[in-house]
XYZ file of C-alpha atoms in Angstrom:
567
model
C 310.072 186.029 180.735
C 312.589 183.299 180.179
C 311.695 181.355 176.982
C 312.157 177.359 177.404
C 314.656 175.668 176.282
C 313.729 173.817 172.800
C 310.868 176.513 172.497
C 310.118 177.852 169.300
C 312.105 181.251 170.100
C 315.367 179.456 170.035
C 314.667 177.165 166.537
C 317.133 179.662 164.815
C 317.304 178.649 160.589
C 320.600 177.122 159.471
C 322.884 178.149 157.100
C 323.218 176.425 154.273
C 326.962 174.908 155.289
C 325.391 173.662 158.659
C 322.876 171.508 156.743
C 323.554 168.041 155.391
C 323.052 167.582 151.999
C 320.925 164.145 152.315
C 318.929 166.036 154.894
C 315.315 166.666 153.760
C 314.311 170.428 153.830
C 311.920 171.945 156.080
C 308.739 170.912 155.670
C 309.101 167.950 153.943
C 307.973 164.773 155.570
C 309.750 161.441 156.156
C 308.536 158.816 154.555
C 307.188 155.681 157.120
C 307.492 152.878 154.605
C 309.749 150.290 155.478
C 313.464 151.030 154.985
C 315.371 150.762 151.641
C 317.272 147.250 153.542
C 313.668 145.340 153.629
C 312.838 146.384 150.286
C 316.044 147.002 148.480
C 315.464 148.006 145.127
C 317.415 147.590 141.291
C 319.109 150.814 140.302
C 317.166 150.223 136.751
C 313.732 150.514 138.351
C 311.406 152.900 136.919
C 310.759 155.142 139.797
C 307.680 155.255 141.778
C 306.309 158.920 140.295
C 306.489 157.636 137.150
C 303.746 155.763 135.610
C 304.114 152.978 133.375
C 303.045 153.967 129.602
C 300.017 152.196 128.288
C 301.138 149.389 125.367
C 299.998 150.478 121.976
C 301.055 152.541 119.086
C 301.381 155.744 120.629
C 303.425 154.637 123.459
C 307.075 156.187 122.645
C 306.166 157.962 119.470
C 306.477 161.817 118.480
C 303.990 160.956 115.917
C 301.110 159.389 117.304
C 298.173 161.246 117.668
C 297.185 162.278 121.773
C 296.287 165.176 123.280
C 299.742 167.025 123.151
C 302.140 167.422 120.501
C 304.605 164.413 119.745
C 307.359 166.134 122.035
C 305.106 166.177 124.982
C 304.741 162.265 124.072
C 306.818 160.502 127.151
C 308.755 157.669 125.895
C 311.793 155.664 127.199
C 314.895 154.937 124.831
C 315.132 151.412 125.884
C 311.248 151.364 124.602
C 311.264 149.196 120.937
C 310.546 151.211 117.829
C 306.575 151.107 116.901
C 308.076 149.193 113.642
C 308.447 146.044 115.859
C 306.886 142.981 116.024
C 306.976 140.250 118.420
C 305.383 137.712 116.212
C 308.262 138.283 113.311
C 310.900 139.364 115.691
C 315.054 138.927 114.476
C 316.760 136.037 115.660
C 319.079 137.900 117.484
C 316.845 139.539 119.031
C 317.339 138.767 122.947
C 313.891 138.361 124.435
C 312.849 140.492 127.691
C 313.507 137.790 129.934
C 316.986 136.823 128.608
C 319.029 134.204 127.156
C 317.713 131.151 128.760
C 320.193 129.614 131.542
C 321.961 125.871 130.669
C 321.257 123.395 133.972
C 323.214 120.394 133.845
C 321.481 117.682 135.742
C 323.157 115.146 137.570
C 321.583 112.655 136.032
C 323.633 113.052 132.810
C 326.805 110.764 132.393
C 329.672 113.153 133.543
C 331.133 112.845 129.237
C 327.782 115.000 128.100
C 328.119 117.741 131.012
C 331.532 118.127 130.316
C 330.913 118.158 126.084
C 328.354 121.010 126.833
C 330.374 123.178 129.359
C 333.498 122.844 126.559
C 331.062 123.828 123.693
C 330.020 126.909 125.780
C 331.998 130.168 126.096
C 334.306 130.733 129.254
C 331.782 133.846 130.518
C 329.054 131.620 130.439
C 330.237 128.648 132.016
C 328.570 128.001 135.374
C 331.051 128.550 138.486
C 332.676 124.949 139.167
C 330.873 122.621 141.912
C 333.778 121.148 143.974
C 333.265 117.598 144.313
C 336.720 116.632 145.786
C 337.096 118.665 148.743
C 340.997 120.347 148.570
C 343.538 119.555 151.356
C 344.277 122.734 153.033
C 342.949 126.161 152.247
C 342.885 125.800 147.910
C 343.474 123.501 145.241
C 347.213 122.636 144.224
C 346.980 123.822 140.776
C 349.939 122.320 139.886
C 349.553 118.996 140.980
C 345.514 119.291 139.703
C 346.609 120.218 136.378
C 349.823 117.111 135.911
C 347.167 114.612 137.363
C 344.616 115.787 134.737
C 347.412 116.006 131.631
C 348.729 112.426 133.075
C 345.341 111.259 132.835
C 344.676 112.653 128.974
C 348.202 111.386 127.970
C 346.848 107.294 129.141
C 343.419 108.049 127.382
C 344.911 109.799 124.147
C 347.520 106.612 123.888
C 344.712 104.034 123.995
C 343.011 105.552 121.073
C 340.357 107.631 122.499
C 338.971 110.332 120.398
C 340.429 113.806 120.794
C 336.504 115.165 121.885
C 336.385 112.483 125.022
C 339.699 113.440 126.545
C 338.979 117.052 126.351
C 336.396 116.033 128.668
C 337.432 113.715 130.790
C 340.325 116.391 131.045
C 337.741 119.225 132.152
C 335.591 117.095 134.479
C 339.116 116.334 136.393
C 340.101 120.202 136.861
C 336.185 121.330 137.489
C 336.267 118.301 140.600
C 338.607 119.447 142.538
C 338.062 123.338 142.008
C 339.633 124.736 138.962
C 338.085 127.481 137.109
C 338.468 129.006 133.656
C 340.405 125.933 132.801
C 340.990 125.244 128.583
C 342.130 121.529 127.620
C 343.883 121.184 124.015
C 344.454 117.771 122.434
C 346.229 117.453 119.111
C 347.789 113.806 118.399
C 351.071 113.980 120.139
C 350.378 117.093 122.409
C 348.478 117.879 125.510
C 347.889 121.166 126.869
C 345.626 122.754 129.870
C 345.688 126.619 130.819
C 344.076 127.655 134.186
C 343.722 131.075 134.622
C 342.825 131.848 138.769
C 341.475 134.710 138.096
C 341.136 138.125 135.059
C 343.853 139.734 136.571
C 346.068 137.183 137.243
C 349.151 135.694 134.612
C 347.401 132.035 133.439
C 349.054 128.516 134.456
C 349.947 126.410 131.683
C 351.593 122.376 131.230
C 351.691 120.520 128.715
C 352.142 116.534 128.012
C 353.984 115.000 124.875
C 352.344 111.276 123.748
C 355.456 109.461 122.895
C 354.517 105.710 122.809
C 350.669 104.377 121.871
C 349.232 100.769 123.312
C 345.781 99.736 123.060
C 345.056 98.720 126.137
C 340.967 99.037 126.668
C 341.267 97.237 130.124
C 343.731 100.249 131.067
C 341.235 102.742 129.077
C 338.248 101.190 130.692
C 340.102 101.835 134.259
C 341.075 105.228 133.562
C 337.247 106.109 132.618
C 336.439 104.737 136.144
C 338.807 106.993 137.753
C 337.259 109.746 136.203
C 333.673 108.323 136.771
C 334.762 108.183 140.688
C 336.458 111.681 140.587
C 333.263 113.170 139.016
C 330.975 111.397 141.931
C 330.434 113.403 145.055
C 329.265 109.605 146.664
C 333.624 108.504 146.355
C 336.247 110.232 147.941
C 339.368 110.761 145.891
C 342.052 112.893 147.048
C 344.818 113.871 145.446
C 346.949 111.355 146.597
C 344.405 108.730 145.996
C 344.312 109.310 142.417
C 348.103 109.599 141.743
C 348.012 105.939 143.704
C 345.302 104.802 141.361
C 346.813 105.759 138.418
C 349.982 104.656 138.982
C 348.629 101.142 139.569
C 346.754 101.318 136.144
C 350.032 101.901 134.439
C 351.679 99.426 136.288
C 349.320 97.162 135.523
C 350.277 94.193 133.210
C 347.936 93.522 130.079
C 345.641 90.671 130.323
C 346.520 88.333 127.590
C 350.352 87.831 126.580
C 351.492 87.643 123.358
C 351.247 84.537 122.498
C 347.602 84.748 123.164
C 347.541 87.720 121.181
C 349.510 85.569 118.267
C 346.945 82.690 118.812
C 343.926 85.731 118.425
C 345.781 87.168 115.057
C 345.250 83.638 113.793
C 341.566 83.206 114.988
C 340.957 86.456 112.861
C 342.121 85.594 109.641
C 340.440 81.930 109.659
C 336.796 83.226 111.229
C 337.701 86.055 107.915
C 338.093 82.901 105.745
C 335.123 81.236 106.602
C 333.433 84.530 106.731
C 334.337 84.995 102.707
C 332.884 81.255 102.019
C 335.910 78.549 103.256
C 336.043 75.524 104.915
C 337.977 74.039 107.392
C 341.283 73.781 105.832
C 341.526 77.577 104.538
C 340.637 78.069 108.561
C 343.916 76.293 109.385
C 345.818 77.659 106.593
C 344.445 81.627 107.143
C 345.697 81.229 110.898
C 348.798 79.870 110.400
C 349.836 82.462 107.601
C 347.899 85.412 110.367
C 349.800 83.831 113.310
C 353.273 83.669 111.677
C 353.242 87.297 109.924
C 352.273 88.191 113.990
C 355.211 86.334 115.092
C 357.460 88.075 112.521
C 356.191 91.789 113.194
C 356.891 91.223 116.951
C 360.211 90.515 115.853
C 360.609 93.494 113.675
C 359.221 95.457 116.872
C 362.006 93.839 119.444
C 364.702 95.440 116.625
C 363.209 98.792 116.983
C 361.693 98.881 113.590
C 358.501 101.346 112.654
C 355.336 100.193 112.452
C 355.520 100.904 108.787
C 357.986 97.710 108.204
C 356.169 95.818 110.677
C 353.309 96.231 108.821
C 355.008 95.127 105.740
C 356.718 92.367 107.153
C 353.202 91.309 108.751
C 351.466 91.269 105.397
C 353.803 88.999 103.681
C 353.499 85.497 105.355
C 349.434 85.228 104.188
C 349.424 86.661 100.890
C 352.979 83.745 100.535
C 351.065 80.943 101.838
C 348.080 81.387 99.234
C 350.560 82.093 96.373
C 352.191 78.639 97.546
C 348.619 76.875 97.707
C 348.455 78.441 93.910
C 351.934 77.057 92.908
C 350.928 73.448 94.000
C 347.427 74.315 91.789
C 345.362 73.900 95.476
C 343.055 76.178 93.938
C 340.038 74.078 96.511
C 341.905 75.914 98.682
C 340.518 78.932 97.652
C 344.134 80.975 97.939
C 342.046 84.213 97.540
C 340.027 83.845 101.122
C 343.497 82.744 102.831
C 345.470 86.248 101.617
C 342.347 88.096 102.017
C 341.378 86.524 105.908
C 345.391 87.389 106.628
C 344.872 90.957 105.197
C 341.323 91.676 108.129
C 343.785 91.097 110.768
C 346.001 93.655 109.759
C 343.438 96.507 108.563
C 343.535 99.879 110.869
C 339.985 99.904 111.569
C 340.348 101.450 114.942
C 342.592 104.460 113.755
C 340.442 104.857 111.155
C 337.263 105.034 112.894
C 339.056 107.709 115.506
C 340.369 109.696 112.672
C 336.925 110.097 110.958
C 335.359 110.700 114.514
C 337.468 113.764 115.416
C 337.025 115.164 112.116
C 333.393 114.925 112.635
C 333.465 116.423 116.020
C 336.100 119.207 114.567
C 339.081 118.552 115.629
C 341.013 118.759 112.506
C 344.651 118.881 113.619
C 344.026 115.288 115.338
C 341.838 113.831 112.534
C 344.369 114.697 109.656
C 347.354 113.506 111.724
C 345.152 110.199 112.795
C 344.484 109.447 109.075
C 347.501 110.174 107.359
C 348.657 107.660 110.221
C 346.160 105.090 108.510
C 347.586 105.777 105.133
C 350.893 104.887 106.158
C 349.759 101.993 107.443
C 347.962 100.973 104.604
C 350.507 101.681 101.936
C 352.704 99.157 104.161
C 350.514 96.584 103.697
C 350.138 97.006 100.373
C 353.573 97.030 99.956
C 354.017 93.755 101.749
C 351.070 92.281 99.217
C 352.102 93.454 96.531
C 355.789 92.416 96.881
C 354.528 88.999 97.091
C 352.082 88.994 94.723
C 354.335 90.144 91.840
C 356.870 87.483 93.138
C 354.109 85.029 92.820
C 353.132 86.620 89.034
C 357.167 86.159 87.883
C 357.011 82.614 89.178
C 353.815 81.227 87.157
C 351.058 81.968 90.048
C 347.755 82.104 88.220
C 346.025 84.484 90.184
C 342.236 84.983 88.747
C 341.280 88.455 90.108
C 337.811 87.859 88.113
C 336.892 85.038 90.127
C 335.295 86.102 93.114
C 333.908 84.935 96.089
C 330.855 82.464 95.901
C 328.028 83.686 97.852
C 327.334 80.442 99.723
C 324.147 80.102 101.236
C 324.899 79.239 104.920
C 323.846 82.081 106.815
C 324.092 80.292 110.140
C 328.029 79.531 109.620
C 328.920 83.169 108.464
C 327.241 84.264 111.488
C 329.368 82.036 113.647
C 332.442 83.091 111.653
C 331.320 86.935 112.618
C 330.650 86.247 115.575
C 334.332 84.267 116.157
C 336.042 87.196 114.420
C 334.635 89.788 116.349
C 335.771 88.014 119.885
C 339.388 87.320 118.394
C 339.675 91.123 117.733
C 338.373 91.928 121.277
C 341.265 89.640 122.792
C 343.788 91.471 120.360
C 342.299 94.681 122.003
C 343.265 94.005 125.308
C 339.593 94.250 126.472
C 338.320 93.808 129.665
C 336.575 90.322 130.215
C 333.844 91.216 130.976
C 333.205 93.221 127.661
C 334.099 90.423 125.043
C 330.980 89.274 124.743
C 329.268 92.000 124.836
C 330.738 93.249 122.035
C 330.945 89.894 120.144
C 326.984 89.816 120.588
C 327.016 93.256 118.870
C 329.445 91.915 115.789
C 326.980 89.492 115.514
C 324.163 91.260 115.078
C 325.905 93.907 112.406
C 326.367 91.218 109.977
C 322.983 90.423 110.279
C 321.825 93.523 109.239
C 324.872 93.677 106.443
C 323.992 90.239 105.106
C 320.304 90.912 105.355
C 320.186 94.370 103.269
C 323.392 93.331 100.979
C 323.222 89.776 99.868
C 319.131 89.024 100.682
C 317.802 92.678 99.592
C 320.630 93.746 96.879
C 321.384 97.062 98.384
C 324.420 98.788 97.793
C 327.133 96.856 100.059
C 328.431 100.259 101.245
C 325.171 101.947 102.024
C 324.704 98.189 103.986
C 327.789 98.142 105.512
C 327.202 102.218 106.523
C 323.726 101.252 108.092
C 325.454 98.152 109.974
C 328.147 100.498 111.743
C 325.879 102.835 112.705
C 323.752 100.057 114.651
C 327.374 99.182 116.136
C 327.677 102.980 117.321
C 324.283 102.767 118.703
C 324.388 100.039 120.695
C 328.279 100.366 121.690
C 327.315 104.130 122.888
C 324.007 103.016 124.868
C 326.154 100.225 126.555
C 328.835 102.386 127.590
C 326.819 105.482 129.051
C 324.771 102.139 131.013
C 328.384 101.143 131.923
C 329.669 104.821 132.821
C 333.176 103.795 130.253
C 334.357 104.393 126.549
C 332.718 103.055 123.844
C 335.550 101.927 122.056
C 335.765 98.463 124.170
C 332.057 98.113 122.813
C 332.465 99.296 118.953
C 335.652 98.976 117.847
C 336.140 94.830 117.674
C 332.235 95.140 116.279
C 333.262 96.586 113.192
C 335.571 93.723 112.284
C 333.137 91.745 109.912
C 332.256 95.183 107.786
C 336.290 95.631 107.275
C 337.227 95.503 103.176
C 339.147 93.075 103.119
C 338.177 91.144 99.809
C 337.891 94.727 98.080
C 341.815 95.264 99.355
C 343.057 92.208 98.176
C 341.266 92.258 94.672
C 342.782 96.179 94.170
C 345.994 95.091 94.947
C 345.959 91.700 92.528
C 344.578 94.015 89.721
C 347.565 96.709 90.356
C 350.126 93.897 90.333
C 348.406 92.358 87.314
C 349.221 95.818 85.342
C 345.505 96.443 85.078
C 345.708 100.085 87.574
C 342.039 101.183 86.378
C 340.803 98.532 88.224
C 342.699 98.184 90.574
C 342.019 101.875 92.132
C 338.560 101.087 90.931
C 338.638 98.484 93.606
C 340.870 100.281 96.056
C 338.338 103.069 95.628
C 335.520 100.339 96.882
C 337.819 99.665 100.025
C 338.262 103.252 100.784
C 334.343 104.222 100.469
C 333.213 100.934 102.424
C 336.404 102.124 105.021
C 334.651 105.862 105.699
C 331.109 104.313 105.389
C 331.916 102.651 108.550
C 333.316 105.196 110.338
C 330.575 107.872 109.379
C 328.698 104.836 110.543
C 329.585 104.286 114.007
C 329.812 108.180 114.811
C 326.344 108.888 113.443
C 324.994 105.967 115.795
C 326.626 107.187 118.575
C 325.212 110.882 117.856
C 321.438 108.809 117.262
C 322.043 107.909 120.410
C 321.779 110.889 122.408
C 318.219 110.550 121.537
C 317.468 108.429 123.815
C 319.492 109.810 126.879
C 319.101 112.370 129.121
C 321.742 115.091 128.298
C 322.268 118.409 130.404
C 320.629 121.827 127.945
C 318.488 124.569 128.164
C 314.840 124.530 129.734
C 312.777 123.152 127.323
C 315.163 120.037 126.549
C 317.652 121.677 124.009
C 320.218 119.931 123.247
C 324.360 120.521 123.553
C 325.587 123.595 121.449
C 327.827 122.836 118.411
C 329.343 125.298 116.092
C 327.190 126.452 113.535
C 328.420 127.264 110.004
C 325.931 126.827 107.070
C 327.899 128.132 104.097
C 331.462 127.081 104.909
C 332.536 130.169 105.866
């Protein structure tokens, strides 16, 4: 009898070549759970015949007592040693769940997200969100990276601080696409490396600063570019921003130069009335301010440094009140006219940049920023001084004992603050719509000077350090409300707090022969100087407080470098 095909007389055994190696053997069963593609799994899975060990002491031990012997103990090496403790764990110690994950919100000005992405290494950086959609199938790196150093180069010239054009730098490359991107800023130099991918050579440009302006109605417009770049709501191709940017630097300043001359003047006679003069020092202050502004724009038109303009700037006020001492107009007070000339010309701007990228750590920048601000200084104390000793040789008595008189007319210094601080914003280029703004915030930082300094007796520099940092508060709050710099709202602020009377006094005492106090008083100017500064950025860190910046879960705030014992 035939057998069937299929019976079981023809189910032969195979050999072992015949048989597939991911074949089951006979007389094992499949398994009917559902397949490995519904329920993939994690190749570091403990596997299903394995039971999970039972927390406790003698979980992973070859010493704990049990039933067996320590090498019939099961444990896993990834297990922690029965010496650990979660309650007085290392602080490196990386929890079970892992390092927790940065989310930058939206809600956070676009300067923050950008600060915290730079402050975080390149691995951990989140992959870039495009906002501007590219033309064609990629970004043009090249043209993405001279629009962003184009950018920096307007930013850095206007006298933004080294940490905010790193940003703004960053938030232009991560709009339109580019990963693994690394601004630099030093004081003449910008730099950006893109690197497309690990395996790929990285794409580098650079931008040299060659000529500085302050402009902050061109600053202000380049922070809206950015703003608009960063915003998914605003379209801005390529092409749009090259347009808008070249129309910024096209762009003519807003007041000419005679209205800057006429500002120069309104200075030095608010800085007179400020320091206790009437009326007449007013006039005299600006006309001494106004002509050493007239005589520095000529040094400028012949090509001259600053340095010598500087010097040639300083010498028309500190003549004028040698002259009032000549003709024995001492009602004139000659001491508030050279010292109101001197508060137009003081660096407060570079300085407060300087001391602001040294803070944030960039070195390079601050030490090159401030040893700009020395130079500047030593010119115009070499224009004083000139004068002075001039003065001294021709039978000027010059008291540097007698002081200023405290006057008690609160209401008229706070004018005179308040008068300064807009004439500086003018001389600043600022936008209109800021100037009073930040003239309302001069105003109020002589308050607080004049209240803690002349009606409490505290220390004028711990005053004049507690006055700035309101100034950074409020200037930083405005501009995150305003989506701009901050300079447009701190910079002309600081004007009342500037040393000028401690500058002037320094310099009469060197000229007089008497150096000890001289740098005694010098030393004064130079403490009240970095008082402000430290002033204005500690406000402006204060006032992160208060906004919502992008961290980890649990409201952390952005990572800084961390070095306890200087090394």
């Amino acid at each position: 009898m035939v057998a069937e095909k299929g019976g079981p007389e023809d189910q032969k055994p195979q050999s072992d070549e015949a048989r597939s190696a991911f074949v089951p053997p006979t007389g094992v069963g499949r398994r009917t759970s559902a397949s490995e593609d519904d329920q993939p799994t994690s190749e570091f899975a403990i596997p299903a015949s394995l039971a999970a060990e039972p927390q406790g002491p003698a979980a992973g031990s070859a010493s704990a007592p049990g039933p067996g012997t320590g090498s019939e103990t099961i444990g896993s090496a990834f297990a922690p040693p029965s010496t650990y403790s979660t309650q007085h764990s290392p602080p490196a110690f990386t929890p079970a769940h892992g390092s927790p994950m940065i989310r930058l919100t939206k809600e956070a000005p676009w300067q923050d997200r950008m600060r915290t992405m730079l402050r975080m290494p390149v691995a951990e950086r989140p992959a870039p969100e495009t906002v501007q959609k590219p033309d064609g199938t990629g970004p043009a790196v090249p043209r993405v990276l001279d629009l962003t150093l184009r950018i920096g180069e307007l930013l850095l010239a206007g006298g933004e601080g080294a940490e905010d054009v790193e940003a703004a730098m960053f938030a232009v490359t991560r709009s339109y696409g580019l990963d693994r991107c690394e601004p630099t800023v030093t004081f003449t130099l910008l730099s950006i490396s893109h690197q497309p991918s690990l395996v790929d050579d990285p794409v580098t440009a650079s931008r040299t600063v060659r000529r500085r302006a302050t402009d902050y109605t061109r600053l202000a417009a380049v922070f809206r570019l950015v703003d608009d770049i960063t915003t998914e709501d605003v379209e801005v191709s390529l092409e749009e921003a090259y347009r808008r940017l070249a129309e910024i630097r096209r762009n003519r300043h807003p007041y000419s130069g005679w209205v800057l001359t006429l500002a120069a003047g309104g200075l030095a006679g608010a800085a007179s009335v400020l320091l206790g003069g009437g009326p007449l020092v007013f006039l005299v202050a600006a006309i001494g301010a106004m002509l050493g502004d007239r005589l520095a724009w000529l040094c400028a038109g012949r090509g001259l440094p600053e340095f010598y303009q500087f010097v040639a700037a300083a010498m028309p006020p500190a003549a004028l009140g040698v002259a009032l001492t000549l003709t024995h107009w001492s009602d004139l007070q000659p001491s508030a006219v050279i010292t109101g000339g001197l508060f137009a010309l003081l660096p407060g701007r570079a300085l407060v940049a300087g001391v602001q990228d040294g803070l944030t750590g960039f070195y390079i920048t601050a030490a090159a920023r401030l040893l700009e601000v020395m130079y500047l200084f030593i010119g115009i104390v070499v224009g004083v001084l000139l004068v002075l000793y001039l003065g001294l040789q021709l039978g000027a008595q010059l008291n540097p004992e007698a002081r200023f008189i405290a006057h008690d007319r609160p209401v008229v210094q706070i004018l005179a603050s308040m008068a300064l601080c807009f004439a500086f914003a003018i001389l600043l280029q600022q936008d209109r719509s800021t100037v009073l703004v930040v003239t309302l915030n001069g105003g109020v930082a002589w308050v607080i000077y004049g209240a803690m300094a002349r009606t409490g007796h505290i220390s004028p520099v711990a005053a004049t350090a507690t006055a700035a940092g309101l100034v950074g508060l409020f200037g930083q709050l405005l501009s995150r409300y305003r989506y701009t710099s901050s300079l447009p709202f701190i910079t002309a602020a600081i004007g009342p707090l500037l040393p000028g009377s401690a500058t002037y006094f320094g310099l009469l005492a060197v000229a007089q022969g008497r150096v000890n106090a001289g740098l005694a008083s010098l030393s004064t100017a130079v403490a009240t100087a970095l008082a402000i500064a430290i002033g204005v950025n500690l406000g402006s860190e204060i006032s992160r407080l208060f906004m919502r910046v992008p961290g980890a879960v649990g409201g952390a705030n952005r990572r800084a470098a961390k070095r306890t014992r200087g090394f």
